[in-house]
mmCIF file of C-alpha atoms and ligand atoms in Angstrom:
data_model
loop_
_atom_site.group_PDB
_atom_site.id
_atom_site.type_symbol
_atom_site.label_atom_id
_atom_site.label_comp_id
_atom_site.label_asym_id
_atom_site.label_seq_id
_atom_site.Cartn_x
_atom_site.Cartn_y
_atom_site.Cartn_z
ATOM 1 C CA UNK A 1 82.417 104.118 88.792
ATOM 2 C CA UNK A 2 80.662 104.366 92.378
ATOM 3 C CA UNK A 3 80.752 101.031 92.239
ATOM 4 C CA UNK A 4 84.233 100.915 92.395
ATOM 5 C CA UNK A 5 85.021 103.494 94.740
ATOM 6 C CA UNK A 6 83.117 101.682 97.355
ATOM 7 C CA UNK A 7 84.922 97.793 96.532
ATOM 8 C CA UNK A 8 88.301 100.084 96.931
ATOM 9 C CA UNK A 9 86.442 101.069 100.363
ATOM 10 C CA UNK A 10 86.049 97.914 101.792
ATOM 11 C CA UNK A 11 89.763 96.667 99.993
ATOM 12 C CA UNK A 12 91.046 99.704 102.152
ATOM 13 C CA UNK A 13 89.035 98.311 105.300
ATOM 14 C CA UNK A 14 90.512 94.872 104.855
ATOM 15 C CA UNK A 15 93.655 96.674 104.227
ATOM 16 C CA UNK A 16 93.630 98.563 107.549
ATOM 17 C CA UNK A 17 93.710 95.594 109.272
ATOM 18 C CA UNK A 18 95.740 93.733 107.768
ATOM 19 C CA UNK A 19 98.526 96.439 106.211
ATOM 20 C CA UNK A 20 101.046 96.292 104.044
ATOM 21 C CA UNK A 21 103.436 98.637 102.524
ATOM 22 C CA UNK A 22 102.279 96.777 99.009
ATOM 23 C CA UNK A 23 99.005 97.582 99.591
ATOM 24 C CA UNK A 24 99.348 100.829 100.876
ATOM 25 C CA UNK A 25 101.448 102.069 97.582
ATOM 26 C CA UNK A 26 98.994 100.308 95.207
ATOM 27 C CA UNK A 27 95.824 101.985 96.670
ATOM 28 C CA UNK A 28 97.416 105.448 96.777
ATOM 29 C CA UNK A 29 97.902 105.056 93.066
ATOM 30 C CA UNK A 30 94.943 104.019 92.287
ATOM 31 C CA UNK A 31 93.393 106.099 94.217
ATOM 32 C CA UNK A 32 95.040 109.504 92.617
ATOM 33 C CA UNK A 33 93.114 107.905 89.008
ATOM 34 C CA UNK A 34 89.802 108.026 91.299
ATOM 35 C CA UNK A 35 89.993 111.253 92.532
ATOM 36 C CA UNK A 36 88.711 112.970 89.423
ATOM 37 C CA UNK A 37 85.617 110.923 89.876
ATOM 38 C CA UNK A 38 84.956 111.582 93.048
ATOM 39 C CA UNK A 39 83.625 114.332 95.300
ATOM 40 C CA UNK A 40 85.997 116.950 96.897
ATOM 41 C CA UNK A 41 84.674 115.522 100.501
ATOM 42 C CA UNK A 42 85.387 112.081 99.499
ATOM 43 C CA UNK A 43 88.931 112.849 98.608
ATOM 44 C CA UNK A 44 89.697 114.223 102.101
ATOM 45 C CA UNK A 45 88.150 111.252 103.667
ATOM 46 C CA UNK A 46 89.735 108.897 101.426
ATOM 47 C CA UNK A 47 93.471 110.964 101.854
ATOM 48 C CA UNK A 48 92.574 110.745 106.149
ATOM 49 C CA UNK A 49 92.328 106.915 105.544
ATOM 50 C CA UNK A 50 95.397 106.821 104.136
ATOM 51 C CA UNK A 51 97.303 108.733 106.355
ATOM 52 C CA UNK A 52 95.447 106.291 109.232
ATOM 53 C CA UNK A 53 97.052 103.427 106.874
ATOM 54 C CA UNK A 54 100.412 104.735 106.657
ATOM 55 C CA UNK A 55 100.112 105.624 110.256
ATOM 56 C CA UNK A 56 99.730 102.053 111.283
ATOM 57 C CA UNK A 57 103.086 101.032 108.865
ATOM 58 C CA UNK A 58 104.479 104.007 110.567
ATOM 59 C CA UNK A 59 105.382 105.919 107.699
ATOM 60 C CA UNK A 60 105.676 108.649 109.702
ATOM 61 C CA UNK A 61 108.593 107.420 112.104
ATOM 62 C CA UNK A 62 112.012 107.697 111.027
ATOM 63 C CA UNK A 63 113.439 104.897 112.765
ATOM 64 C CA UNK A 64 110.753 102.279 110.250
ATOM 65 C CA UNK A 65 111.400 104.486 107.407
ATOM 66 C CA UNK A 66 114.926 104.036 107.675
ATOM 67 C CA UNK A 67 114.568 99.941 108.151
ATOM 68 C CA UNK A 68 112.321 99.733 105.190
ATOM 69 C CA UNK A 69 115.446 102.107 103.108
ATOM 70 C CA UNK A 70 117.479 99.441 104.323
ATOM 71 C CA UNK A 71 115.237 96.336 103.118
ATOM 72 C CA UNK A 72 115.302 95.437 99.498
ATOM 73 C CA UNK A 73 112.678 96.175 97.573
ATOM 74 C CA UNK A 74 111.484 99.449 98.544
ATOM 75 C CA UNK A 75 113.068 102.648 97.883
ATOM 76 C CA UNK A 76 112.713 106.542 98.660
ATOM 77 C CA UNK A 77 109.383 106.216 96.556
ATOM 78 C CA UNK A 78 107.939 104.556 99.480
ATOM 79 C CA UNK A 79 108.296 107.875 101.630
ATOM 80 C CA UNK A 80 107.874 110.289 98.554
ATOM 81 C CA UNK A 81 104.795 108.697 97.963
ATOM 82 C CA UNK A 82 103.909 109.567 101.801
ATOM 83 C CA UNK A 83 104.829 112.707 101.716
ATOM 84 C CA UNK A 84 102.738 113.818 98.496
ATOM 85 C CA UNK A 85 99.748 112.098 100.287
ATOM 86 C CA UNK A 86 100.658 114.679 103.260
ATOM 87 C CA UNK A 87 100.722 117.126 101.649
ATOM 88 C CA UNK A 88 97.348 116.591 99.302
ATOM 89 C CA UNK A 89 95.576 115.826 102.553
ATOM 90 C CA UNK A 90 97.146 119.304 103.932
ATOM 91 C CA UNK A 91 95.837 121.094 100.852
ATOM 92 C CA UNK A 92 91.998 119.378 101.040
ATOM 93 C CA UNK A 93 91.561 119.948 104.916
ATOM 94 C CA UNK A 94 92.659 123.474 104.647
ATOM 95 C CA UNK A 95 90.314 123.957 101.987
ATOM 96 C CA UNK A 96 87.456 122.706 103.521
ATOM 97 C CA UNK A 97 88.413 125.167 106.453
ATOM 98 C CA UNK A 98 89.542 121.856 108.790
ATOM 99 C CA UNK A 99 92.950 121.538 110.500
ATOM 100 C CA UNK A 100 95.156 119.017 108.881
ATOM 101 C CA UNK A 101 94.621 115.037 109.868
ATOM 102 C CA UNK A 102 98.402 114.665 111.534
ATOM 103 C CA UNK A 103 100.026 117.291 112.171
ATOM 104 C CA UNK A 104 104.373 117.684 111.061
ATOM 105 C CA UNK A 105 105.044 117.310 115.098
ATOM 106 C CA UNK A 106 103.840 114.058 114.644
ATOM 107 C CA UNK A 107 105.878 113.174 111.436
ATOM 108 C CA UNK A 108 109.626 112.099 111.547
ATOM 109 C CA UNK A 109 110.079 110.672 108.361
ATOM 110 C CA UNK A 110 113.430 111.548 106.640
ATOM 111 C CA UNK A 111 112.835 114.342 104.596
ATOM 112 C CA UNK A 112 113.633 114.561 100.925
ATOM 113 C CA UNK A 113 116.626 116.407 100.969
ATOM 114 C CA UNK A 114 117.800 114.008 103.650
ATOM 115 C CA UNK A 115 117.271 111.302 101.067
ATOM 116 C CA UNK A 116 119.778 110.548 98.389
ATOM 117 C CA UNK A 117 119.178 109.294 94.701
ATOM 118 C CA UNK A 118 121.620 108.845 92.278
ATOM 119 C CA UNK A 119 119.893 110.376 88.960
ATOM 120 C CA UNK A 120 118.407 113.625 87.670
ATOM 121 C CA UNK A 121 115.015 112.427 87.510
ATOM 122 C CA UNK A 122 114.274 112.154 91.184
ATOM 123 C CA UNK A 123 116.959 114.726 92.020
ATOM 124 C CA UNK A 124 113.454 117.100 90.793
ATOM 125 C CA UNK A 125 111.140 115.577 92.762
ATOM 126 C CA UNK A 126 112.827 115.249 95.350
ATOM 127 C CA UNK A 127 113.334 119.119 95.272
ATOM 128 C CA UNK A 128 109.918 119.535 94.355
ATOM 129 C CA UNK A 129 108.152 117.453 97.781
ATOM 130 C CA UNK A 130 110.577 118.664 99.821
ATOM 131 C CA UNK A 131 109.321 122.868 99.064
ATOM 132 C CA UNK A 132 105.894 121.008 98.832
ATOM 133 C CA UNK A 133 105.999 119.753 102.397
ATOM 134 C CA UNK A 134 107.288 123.252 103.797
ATOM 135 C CA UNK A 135 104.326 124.906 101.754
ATOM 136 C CA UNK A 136 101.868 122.242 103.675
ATOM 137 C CA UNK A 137 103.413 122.472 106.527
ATOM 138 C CA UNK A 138 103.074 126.306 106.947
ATOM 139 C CA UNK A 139 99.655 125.434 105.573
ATOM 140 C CA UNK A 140 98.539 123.979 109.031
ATOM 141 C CA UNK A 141 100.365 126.433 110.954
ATOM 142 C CA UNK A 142 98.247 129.281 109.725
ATOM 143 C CA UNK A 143 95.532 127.203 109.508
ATOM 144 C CA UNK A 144 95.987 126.221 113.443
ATOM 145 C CA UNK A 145 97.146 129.838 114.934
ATOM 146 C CA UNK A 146 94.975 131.973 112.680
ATOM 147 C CA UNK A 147 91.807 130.536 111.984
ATOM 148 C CA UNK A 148 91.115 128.829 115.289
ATOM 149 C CA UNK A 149 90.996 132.230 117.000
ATOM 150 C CA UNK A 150 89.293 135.350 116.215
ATOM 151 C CA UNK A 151 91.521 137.816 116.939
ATOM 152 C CA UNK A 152 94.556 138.022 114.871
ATOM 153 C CA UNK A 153 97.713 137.531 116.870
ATOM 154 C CA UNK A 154 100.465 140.321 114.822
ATOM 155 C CA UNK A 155 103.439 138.485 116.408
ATOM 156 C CA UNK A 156 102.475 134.880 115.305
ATOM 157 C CA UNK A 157 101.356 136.258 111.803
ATOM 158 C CA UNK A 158 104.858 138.185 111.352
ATOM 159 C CA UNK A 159 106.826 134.337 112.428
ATOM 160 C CA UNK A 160 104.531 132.776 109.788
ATOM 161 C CA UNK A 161 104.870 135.504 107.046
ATOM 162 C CA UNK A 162 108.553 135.207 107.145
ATOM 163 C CA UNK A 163 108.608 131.262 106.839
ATOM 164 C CA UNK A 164 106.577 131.679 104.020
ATOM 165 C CA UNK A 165 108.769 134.378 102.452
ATOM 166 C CA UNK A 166 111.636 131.773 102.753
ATOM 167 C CA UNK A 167 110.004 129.260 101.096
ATOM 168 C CA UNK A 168 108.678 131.155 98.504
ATOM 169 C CA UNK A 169 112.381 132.389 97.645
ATOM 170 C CA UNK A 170 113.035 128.771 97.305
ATOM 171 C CA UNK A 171 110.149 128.124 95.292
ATOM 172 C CA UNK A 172 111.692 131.347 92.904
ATOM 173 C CA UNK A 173 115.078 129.792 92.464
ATOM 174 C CA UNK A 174 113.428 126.045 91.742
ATOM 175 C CA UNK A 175 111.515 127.643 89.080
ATOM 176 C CA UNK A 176 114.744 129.038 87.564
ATOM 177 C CA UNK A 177 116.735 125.955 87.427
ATOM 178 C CA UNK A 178 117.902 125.280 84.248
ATOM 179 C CA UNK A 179 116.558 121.657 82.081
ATOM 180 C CA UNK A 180 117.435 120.769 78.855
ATOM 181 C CA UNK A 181 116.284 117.231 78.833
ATOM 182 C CA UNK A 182 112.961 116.886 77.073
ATOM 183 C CA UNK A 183 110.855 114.513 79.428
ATOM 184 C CA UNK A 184 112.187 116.118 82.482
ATOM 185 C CA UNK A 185 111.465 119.689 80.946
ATOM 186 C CA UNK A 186 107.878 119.057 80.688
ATOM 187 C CA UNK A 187 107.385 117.145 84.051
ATOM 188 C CA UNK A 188 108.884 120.165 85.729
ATOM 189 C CA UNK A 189 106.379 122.368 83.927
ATOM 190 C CA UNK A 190 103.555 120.836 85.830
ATOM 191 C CA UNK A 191 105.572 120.393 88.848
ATOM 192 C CA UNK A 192 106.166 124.035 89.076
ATOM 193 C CA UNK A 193 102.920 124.880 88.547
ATOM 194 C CA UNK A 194 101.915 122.348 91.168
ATOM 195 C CA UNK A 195 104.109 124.207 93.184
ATOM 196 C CA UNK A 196 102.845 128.132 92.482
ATOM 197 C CA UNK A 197 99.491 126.956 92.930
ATOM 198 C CA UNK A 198 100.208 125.476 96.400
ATOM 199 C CA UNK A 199 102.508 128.838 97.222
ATOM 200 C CA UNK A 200 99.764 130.764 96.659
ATOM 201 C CA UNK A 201 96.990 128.415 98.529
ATOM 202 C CA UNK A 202 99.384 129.059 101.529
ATOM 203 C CA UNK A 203 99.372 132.891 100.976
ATOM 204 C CA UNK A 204 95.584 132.806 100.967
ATOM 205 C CA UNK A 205 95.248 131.728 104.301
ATOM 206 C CA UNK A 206 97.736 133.925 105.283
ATOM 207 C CA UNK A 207 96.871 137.302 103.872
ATOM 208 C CA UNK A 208 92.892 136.798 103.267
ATOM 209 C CA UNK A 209 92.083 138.205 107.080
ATOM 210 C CA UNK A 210 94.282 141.152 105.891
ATOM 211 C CA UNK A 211 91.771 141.955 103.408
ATOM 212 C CA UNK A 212 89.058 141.598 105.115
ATOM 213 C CA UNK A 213 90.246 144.004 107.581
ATOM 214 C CA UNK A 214 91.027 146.719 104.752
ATOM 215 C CA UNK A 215 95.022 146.521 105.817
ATOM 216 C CA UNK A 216 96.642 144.942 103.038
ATOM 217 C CA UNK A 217 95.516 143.626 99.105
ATOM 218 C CA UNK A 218 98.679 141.451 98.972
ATOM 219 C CA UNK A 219 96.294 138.296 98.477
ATOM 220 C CA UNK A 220 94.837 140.173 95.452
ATOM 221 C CA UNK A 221 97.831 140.778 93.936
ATOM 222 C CA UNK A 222 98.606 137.001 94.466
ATOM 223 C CA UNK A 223 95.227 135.599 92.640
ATOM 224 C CA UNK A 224 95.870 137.813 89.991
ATOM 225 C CA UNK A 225 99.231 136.521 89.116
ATOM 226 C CA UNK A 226 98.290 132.868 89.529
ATOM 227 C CA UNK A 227 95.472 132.950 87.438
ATOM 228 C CA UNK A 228 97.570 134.492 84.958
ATOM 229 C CA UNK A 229 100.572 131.620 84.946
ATOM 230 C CA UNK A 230 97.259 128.946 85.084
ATOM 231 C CA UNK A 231 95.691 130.619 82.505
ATOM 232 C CA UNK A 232 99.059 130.808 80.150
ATOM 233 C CA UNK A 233 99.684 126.231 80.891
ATOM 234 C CA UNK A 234 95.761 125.870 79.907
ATOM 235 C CA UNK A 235 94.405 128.161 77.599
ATOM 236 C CA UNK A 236 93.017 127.014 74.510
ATOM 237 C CA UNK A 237 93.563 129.996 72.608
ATOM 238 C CA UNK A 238 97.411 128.644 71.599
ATOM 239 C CA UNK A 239 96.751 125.093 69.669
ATOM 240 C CA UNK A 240 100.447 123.987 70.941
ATOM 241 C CA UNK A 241 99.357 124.016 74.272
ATOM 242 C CA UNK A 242 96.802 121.419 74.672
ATOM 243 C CA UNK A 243 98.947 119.363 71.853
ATOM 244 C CA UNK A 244 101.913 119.553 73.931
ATOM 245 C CA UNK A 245 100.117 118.541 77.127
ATOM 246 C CA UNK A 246 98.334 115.905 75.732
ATOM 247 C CA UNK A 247 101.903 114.514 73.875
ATOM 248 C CA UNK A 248 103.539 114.452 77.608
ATOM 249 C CA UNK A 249 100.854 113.519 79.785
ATOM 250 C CA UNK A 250 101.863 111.779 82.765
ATOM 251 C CA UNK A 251 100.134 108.853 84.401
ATOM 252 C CA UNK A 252 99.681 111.391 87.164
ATOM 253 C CA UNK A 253 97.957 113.945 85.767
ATOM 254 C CA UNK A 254 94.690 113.994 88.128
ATOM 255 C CA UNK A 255 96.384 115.956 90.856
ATOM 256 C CA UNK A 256 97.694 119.361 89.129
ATOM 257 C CA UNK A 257 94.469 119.496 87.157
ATOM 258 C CA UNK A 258 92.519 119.363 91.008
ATOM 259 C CA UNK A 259 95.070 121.779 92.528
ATOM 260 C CA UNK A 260 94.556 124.805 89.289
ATOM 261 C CA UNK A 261 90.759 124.248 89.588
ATOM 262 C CA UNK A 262 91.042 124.670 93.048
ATOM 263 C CA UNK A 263 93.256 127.564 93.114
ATOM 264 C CA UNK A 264 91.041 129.335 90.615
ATOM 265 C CA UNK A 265 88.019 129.237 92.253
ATOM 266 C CA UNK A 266 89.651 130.436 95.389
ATOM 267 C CA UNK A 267 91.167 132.827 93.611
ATOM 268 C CA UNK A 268 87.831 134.113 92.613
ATOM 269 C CA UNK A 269 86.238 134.231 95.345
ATOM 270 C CA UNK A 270 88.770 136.360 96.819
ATOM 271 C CA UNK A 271 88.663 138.878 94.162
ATOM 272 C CA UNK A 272 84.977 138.556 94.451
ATOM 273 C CA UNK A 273 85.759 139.779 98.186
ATOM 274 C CA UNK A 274 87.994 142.572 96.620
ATOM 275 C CA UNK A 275 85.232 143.811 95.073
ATOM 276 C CA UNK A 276 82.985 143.671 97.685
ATOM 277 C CA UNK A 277 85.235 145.463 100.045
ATOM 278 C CA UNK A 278 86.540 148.202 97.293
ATOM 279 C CA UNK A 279 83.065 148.933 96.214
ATOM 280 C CA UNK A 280 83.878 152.706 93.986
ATOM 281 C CA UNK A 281 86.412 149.844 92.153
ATOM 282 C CA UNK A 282 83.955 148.578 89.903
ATOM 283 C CA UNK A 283 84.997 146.242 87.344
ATOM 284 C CA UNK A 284 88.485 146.604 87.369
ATOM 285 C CA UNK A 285 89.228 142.942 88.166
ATOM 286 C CA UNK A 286 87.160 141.646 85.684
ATOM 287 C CA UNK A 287 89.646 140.836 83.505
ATOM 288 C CA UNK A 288 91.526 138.084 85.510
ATOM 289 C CA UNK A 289 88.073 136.877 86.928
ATOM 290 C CA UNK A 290 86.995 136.571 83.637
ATOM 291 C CA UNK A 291 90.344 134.697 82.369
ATOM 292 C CA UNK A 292 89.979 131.943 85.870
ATOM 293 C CA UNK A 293 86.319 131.807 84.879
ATOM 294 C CA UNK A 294 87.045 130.383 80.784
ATOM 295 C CA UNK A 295 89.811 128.106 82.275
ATOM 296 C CA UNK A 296 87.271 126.777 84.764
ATOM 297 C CA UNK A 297 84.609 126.058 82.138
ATOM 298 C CA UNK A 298 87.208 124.134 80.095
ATOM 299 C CA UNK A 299 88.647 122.152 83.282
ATOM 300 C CA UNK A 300 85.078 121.319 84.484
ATOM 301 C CA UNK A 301 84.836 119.016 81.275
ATOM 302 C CA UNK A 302 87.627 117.166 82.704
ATOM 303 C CA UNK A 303 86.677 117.351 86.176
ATOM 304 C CA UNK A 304 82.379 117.463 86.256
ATOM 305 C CA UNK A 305 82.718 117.092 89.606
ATOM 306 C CA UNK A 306 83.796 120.524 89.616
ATOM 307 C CA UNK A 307 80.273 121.700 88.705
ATOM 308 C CA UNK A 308 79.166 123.424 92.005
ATOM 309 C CA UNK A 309 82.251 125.242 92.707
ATOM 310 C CA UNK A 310 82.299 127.128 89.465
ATOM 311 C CA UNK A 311 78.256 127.948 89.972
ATOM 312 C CA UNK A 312 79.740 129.384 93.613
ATOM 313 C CA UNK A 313 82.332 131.608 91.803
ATOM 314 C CA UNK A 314 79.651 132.258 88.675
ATOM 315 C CA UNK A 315 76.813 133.391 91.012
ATOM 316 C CA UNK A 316 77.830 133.881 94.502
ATOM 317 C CA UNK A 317 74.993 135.838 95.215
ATOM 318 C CA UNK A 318 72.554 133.333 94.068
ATOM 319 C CA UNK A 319 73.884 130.184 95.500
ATOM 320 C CA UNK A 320 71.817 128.380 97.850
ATOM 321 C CA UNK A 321 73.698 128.248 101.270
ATOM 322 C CA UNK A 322 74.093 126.683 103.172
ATOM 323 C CA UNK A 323 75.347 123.603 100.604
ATOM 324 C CA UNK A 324 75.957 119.846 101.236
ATOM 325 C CA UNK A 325 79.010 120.892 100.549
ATOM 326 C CA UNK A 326 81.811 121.772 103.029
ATOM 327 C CA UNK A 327 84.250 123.355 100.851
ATOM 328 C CA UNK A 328 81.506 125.178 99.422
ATOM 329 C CA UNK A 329 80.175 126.616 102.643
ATOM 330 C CA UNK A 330 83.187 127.522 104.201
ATOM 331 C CA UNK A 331 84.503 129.751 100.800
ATOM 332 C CA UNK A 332 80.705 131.017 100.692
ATOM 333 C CA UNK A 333 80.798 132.057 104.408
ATOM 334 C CA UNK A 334 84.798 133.506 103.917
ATOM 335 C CA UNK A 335 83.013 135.873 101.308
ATOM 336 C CA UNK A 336 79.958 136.814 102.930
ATOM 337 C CA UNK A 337 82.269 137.671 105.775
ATOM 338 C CA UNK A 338 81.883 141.550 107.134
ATOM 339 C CA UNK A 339 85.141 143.695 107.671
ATOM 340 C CA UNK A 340 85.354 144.933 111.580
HETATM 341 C C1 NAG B 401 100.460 113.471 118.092
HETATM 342 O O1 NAG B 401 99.755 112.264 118.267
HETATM 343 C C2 NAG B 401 99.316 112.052 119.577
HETATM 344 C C3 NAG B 401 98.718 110.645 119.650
HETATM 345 O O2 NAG B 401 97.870 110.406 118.557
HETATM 346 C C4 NAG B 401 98.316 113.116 119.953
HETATM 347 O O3 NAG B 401 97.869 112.932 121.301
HETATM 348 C C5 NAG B 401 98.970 114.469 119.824
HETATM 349 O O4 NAG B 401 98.032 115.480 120.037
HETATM 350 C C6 NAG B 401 99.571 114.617 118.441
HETATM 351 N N1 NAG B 401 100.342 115.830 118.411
HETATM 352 C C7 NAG B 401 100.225 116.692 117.445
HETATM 353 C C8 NAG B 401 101.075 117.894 117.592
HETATM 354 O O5 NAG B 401 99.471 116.545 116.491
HETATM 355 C C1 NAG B 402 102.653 108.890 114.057
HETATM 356 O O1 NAG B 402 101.335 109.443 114.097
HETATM 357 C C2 NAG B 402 100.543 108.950 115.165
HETATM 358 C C3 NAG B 402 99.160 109.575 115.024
HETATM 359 O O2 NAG B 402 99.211 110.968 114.979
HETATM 360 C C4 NAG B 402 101.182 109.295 116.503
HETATM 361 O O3 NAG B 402 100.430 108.717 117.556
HETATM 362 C C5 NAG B 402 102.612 108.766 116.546
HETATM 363 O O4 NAG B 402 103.226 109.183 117.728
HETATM 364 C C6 NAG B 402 103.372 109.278 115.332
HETATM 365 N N1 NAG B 402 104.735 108.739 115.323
HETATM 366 C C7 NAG B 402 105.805 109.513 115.382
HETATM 367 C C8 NAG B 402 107.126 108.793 115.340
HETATM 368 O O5 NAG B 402 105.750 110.726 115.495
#
């Protein structure tokens, strides 16, 4: 399979100098197929190509967007396609503890609730990017104003606490929307999920300093909940569940099974932190740490890559830090992290 990966690397060099929009859309789809192969550092490198790719078509100016809406051939796919890629890319840098590639100031490309489609179908995903790129977007704001500084700045964190609160409302009411057609119903199932798991990411970065600093266990009360609705969409212990997911797979399945892993080992590490910091607690939040951990074990055959992120969250104290791996270091220096 490395093999592959690195012909699609040179295909993407070629590609970057001579672009298409084609090309672009073909690699991006094969490339969400390769991502369960590869290495989490890989996919943020391969999603900042991209972005450089779509950058030169510029994808992310309105005025070309709306010329290629105009042109036969290529519809509002082209742009959702651009924004998911966004928004993945958001999701890995973040992650790693890196400040998204481009930034929304230097995006102008219609949004999707600016876009109009004529069926059902996409009326869902549109909905669905569109509280996607808010979630990313916030994503680098928190990212950029409170992890670049060391001091927490209470006025900035208040702005960015109430644009999440909005979204997250919007996230509520998305969930609640009423579908009664079959394919649709399941494809919203892992859209919504898609879409808790990336709410939540966002409220990590938001609240985690808070606990840290002993003022708030909001982000506890937030990894606790996810892993429950993760848990409920993977467990094994229900039969119907891994029959019904296999009978409506989608071709893009890669993606929400990256996102859950990801949330759950963040998720554990935090209320690893929790009971670091609460240390009379004892094992009180063993039970949802032991509910993300049997998930994990089961994703991990899907995703081997996976391996070293569930030995972090399975032995934290034993790792050996600091790692090759970025994503690894920065979650295993976030926990080792002292309170004031
Ligand atoms: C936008 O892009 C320009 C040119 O690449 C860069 O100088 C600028 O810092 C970017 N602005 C933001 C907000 O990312
Ligand atoms: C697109 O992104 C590039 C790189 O960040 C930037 O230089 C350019 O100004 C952006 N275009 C628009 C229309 O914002």
């Amino acid at each position: 399979m490395l093999k592959y990966y690195n012909v699609a690397k040179i295909l993407v060099s070629d590609l970057l100098l001579r672009p298409t929009i084609d090309g672009f859309c073909s690699l991006v789809l094969i490339a969400s197929f390769i991502t369960i192969m590869i290495s989490l550092e890989d996919q943020l490198s391969l999603s900042k190509i991209f972005l450089q790719l779509a950058v030169v078509l510029n994808l992310n100016n309105s005025k070309k967007c709306e010329e290629f809406l105009e042109s036969k051939g290529y519809g509002i796919d082209v742009i959702l396609l651009f924004w998911n890629l966004w928004c993945s890319s958001c999701m890995l840098a973040t992650i790693h503890g890196r400040s998204p590639f481009i930034t929304s100031q230097n995006i102008t490309t219609p949004l999707p609730y600016e876009l109009h489609s004529g069926n059902e179908n996409s009326a869902l995903s549109l909905d669905f990017t569109q509280l996607r790129i808010k979630l990313a977007e916030i994503q680098g704001m928190v990212f950029q104003q409170l992890y670049t500084s060391n001091t927490i700045n209470e006025l900035q964190f208040i702005n960015l606490e109430r644009e999440f609160e909005q979204v997250s409302i919007q996230v509520t009411r998305l969930k609640g929307s009423s579908i009664f057609e079959e394919h649709l119903f399941y494809r919203s199932r892992v859209s919504m999920l898609e879409l808790s798991c990336s709410r939540v990411q966002t409220s990590f970065l938001l609240y985690r300093p808070y606990l840290i600093s002993g003022k708030s266990v909001q982000v506890v009360t937030m990894a606790k909940s996810i892993i429950h609705e993760i848990w409920s969409y993977y467990t094994k212990k229900f039969s119907n569940n891994e029959k019904e997911r296999r009978k409506h797979l989608d071709w893009n399945f890669c993606y929400p099974i990256i996102t859950a892993s990801l949330t759950l080992c963040v998720s554990c590490i935090i209320l690893l932190k929790y009971k670091q910091v609460m240390r009379f607690h004892g094992d009180i939040e063993q039970f949802e740490y032991a509910l993300a951990l049997e998930i994990l074990q089961d994703l991990v055959q899907i995703l081997p890559i996976e391996q070293k992120l569930l030995d972090l969250v399975k032995a934290p104290v034993n790792s050996q830090w600091p790692s090759d791996d970025n994503f690894v270091n920065f979650w295993a220096l976030k926990l080792n992290e002292k309170s004031p």
